PDB file of C-alpha atoms in Angstrom:
ATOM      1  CA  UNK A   5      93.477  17.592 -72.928  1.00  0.00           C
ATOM      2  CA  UNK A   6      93.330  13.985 -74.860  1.00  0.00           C
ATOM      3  CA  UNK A   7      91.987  11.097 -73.823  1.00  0.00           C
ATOM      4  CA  UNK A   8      94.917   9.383 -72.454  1.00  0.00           C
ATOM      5  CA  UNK A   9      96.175  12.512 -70.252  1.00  0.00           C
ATOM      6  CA  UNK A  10      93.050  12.475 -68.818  1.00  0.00           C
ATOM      7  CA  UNK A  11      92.751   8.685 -68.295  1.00  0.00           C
ATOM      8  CA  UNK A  12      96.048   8.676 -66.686  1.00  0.00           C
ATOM      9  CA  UNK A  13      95.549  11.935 -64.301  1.00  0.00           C
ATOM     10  CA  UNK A  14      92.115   9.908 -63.380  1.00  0.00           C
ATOM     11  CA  UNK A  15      94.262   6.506 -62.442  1.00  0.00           C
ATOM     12  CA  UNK A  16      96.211   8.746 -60.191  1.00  0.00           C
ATOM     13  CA  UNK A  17      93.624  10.276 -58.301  1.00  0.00           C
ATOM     14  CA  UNK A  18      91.945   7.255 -57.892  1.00  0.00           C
ATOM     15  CA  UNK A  19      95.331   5.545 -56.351  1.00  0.00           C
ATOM     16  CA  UNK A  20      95.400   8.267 -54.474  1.00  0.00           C
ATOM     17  CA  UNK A  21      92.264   8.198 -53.062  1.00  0.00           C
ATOM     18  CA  UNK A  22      92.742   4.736 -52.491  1.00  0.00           C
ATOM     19  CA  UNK A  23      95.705   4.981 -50.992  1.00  0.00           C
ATOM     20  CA  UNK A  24      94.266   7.674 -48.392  1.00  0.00           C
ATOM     21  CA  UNK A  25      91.053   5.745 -47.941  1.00  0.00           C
ATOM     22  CA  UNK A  26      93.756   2.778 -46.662  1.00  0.00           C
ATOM     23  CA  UNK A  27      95.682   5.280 -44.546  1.00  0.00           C
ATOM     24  CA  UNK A  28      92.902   6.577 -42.820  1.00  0.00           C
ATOM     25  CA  UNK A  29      92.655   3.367 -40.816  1.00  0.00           C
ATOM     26  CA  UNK A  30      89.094   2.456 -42.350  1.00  0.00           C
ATOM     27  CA  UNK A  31      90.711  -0.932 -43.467  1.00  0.00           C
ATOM     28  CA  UNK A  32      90.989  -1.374 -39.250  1.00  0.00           C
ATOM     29  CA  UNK A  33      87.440  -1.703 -38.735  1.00  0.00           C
ATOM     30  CA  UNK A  34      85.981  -4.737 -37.854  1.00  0.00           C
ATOM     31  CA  UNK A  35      82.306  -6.436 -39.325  1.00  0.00           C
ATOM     32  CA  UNK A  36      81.428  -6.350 -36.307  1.00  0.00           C
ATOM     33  CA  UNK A  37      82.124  -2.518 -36.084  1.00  0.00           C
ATOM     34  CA  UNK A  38      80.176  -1.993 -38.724  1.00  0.00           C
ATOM     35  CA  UNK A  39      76.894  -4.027 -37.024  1.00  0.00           C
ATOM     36  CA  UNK A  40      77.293  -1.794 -34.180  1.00  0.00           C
ATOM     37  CA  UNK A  41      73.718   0.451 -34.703  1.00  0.00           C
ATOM     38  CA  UNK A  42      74.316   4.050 -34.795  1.00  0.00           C
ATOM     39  CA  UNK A  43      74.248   5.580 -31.193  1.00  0.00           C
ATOM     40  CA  UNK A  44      74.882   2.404 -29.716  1.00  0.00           C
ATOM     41  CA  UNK A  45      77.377   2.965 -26.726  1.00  0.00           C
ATOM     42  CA  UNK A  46      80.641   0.798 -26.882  1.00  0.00           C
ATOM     43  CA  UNK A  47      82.280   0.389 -23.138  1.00  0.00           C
ATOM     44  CA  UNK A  48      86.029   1.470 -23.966  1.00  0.00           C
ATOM     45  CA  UNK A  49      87.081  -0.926 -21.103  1.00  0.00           C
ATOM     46  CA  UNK A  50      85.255  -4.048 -22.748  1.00  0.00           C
ATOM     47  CA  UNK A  51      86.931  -3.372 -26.351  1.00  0.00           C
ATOM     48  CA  UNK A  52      84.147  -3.407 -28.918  1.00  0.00           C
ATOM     49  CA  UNK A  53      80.920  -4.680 -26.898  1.00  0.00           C
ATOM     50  CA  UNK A  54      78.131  -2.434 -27.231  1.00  0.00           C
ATOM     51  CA  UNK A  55      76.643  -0.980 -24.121  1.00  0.00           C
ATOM     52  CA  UNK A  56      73.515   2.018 -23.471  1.00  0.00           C
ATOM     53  CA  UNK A  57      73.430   4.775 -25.210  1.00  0.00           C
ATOM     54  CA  UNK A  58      77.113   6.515 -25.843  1.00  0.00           C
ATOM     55  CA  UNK A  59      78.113   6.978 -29.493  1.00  0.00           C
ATOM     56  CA  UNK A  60      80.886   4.727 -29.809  1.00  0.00           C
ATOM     57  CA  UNK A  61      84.717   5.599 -29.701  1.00  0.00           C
ATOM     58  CA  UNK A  62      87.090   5.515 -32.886  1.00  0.00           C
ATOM     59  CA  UNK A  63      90.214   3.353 -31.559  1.00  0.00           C
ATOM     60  CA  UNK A  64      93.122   5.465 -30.686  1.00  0.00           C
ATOM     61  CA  UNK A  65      96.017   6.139 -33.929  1.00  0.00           C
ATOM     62  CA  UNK A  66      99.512   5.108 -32.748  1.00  0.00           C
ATOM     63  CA  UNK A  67     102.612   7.171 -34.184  1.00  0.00           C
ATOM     64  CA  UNK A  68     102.856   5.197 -37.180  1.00  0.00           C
ATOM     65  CA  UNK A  69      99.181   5.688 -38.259  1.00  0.00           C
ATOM     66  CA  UNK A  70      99.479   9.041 -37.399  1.00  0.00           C
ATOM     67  CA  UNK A  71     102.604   9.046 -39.200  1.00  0.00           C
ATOM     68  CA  UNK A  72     101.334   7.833 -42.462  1.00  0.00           C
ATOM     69  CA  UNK A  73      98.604   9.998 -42.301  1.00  0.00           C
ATOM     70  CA  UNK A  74     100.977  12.990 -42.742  1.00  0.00           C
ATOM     71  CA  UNK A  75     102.977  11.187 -45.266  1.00  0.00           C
ATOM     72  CA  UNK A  76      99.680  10.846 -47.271  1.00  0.00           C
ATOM     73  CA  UNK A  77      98.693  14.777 -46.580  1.00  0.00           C
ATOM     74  CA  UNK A  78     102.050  16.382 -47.043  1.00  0.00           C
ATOM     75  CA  UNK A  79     102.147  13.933 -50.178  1.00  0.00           C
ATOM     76  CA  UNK A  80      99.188  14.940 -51.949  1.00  0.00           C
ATOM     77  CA  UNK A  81      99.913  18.545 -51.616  1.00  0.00           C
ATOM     78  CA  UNK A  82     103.533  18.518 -52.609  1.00  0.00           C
ATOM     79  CA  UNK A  83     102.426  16.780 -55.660  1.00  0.00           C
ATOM     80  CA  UNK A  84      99.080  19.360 -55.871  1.00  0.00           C
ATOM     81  CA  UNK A  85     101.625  22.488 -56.239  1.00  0.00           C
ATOM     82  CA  UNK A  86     104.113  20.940 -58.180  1.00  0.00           C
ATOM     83  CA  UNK A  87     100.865  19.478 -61.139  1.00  0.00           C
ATOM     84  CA  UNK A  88      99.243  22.897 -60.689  1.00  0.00           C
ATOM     85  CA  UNK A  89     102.326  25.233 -61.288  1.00  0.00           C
ATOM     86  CA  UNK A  90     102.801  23.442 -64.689  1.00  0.00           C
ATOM     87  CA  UNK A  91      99.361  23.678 -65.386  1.00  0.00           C
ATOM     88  CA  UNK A  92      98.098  19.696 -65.156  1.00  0.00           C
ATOM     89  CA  UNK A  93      95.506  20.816 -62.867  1.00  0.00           C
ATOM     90  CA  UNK A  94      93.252  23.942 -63.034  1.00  0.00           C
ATOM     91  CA  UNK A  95      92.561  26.242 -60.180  1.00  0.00           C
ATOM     92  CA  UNK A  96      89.383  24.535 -59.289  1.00  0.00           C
ATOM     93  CA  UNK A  97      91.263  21.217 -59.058  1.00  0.00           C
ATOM     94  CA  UNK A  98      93.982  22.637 -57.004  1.00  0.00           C
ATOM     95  CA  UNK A  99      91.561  24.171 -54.797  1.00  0.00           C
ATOM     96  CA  UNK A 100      89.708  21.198 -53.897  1.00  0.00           C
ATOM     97  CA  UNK A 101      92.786  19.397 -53.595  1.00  0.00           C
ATOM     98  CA  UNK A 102      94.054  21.627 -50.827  1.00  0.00           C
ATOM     99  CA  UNK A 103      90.461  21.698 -49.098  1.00  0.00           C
ATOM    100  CA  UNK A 104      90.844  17.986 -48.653  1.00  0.00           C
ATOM    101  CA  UNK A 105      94.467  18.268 -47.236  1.00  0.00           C
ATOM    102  CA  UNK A 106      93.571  20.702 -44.785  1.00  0.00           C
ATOM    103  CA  UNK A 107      90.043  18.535 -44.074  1.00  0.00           C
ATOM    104  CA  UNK A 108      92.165  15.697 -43.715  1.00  0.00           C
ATOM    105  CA  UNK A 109      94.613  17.603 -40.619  1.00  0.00           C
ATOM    106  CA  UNK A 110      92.008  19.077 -39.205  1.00  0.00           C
ATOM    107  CA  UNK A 111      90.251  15.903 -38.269  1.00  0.00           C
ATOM    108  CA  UNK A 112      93.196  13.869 -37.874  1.00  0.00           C
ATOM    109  CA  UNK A 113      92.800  11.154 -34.910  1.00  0.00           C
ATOM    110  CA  UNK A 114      95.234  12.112 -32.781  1.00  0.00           C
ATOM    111  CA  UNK A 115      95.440   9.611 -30.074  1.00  0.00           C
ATOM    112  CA  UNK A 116      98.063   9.589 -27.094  1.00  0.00           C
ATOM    113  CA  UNK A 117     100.978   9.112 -28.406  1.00  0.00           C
ATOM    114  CA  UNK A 118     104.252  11.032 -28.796  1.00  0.00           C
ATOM    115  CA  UNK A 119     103.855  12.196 -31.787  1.00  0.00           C
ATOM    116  CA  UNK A 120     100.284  13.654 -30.937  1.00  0.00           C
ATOM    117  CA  UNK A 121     101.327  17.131 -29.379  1.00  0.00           C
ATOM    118  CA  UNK A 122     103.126  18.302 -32.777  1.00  0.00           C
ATOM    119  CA  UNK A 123      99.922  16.823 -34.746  1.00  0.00           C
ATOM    120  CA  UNK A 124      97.967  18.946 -32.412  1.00  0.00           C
ATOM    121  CA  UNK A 125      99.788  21.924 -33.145  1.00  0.00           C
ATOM    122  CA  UNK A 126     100.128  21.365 -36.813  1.00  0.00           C
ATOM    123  CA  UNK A 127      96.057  21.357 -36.705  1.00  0.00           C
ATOM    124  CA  UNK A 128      95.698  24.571 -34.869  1.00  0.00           C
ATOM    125  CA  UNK A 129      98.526  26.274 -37.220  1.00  0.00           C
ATOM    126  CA  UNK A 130      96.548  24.881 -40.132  1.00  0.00           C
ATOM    127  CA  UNK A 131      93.149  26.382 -38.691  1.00  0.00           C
ATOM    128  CA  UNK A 132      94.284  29.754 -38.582  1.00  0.00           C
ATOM    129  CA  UNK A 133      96.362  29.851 -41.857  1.00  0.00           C
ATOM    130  CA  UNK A 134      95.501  27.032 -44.018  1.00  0.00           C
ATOM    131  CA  UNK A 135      98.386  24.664 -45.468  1.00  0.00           C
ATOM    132  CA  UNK A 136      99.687  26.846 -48.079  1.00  0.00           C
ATOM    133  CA  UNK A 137     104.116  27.869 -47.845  1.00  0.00           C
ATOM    134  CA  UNK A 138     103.384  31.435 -46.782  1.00  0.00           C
ATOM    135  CA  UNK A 139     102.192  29.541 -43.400  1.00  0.00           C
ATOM    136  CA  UNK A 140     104.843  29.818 -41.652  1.00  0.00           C
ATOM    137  CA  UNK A 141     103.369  28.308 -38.459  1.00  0.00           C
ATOM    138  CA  UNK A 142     102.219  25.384 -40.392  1.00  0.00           C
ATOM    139  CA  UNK A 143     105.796  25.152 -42.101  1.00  0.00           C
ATOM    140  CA  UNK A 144     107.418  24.982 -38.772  1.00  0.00           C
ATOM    141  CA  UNK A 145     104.663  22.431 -37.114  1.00  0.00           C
ATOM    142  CA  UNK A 146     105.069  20.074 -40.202  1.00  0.00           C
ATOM    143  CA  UNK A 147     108.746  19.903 -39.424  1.00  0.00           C
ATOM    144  CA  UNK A 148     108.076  19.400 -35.831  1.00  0.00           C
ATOM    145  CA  UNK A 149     105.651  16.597 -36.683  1.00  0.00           C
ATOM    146  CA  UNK A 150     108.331  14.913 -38.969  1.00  0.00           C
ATOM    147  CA  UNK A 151     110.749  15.224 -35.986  1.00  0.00           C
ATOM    148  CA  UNK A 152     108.213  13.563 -33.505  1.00  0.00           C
ATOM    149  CA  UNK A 153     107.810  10.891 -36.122  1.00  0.00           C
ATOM    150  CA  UNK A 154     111.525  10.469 -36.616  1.00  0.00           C
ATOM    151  CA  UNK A 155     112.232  10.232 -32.914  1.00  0.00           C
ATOM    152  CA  UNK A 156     109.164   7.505 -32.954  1.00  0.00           C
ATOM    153  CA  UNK A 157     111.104   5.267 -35.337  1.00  0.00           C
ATOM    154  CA  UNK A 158     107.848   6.262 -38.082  1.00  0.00           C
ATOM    155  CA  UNK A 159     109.184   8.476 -40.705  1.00  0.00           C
ATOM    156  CA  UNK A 160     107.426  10.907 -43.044  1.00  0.00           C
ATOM    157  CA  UNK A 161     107.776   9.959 -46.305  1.00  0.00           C
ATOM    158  CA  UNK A 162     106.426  11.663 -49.685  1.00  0.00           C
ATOM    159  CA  UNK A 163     106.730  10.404 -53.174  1.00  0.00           C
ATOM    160  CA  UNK A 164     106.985  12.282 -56.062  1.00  0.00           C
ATOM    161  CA  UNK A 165     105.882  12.647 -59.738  1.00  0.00           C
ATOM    162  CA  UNK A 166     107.307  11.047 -62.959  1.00  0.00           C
ATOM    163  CA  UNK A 167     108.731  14.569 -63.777  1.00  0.00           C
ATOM    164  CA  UNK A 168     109.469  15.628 -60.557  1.00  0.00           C
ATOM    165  CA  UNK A 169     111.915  13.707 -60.394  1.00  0.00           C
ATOM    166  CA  UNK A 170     110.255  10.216 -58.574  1.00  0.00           C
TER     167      UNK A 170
END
């Protein structure tokens, strides 16, 4: 591989992670989150005052965080198959790749919203099959999910390659 493949595939991943990182709602948190010590108890009624000893709650995802999130997931694995089927990325790549999309379902905030139940059983399909096309549970759960998002007003969106056609 030359040098600029590799510096290009490296900008990508980077965005990407980026991109995720931003997704993941960590760009919600507060500095005064962050000075909250560890095990410090923050009263859910109060907001974000600390309070004896409970570990403090993450704040609840509404549909289109949650909808973004799968946008992001679905995403990065659409792309994943498509870069390791014409051989851009190795099987060691494309394995950690997937490992990543399936960490990032299975611990998902879920919230209370609509869209939470077909989240929920997205995460339980991808438990017991992983997020690969021969899961047909998962298959199924993702298109439920993008229905629950649609019917929020938050659609699922995923980008594609130079190549792929994007």
């Amino acid at each position: 591989m030359n040098r600029r493949n590799w510096t290009r595939k490296a900008l990508v991943l980077a965005s990407v992670l980026v991109c995720g990182t931003l997704l993941s709602g960590c760009s919600g948190w507060t500095d005064a989150d962050a000075a909250t010590p560890p095990g410090a108890a923050v009263d859910t009624n109060a907001g974000t005052q600390p309070s004896g000893d409970a570990v403090p709650m993450m704040p609840e995802a509404d549909e289109a965080h949650l909808c973004g999130q799968v946008s992001a997931l679905e995403g990065i694995r659409y792309r994943s198959d498509w870069e390791h089927a014409q051989g851009l990325i190795d099987n060691a790549a494309y394995a950690s790749r997937v490992a990543a999309v399936e960490d990032g379902w299975k611990y998902m905030v879920l919230g209370s919203t609509d869209v939470s139940p077909a989240i929920k059983d997205a995460q339980q399909a991808v438990a017991s099959g992983g997020i690969g096309y021969e899961n047909t549970d998962f298959q199924r759960a993702v298109g439920d999910v993008a229905g629950a998002c649609d019917a929020a007003g938050s659609l699922v969106s995923v980008s594609a390659l130079p190549g792929q056609g994007g």
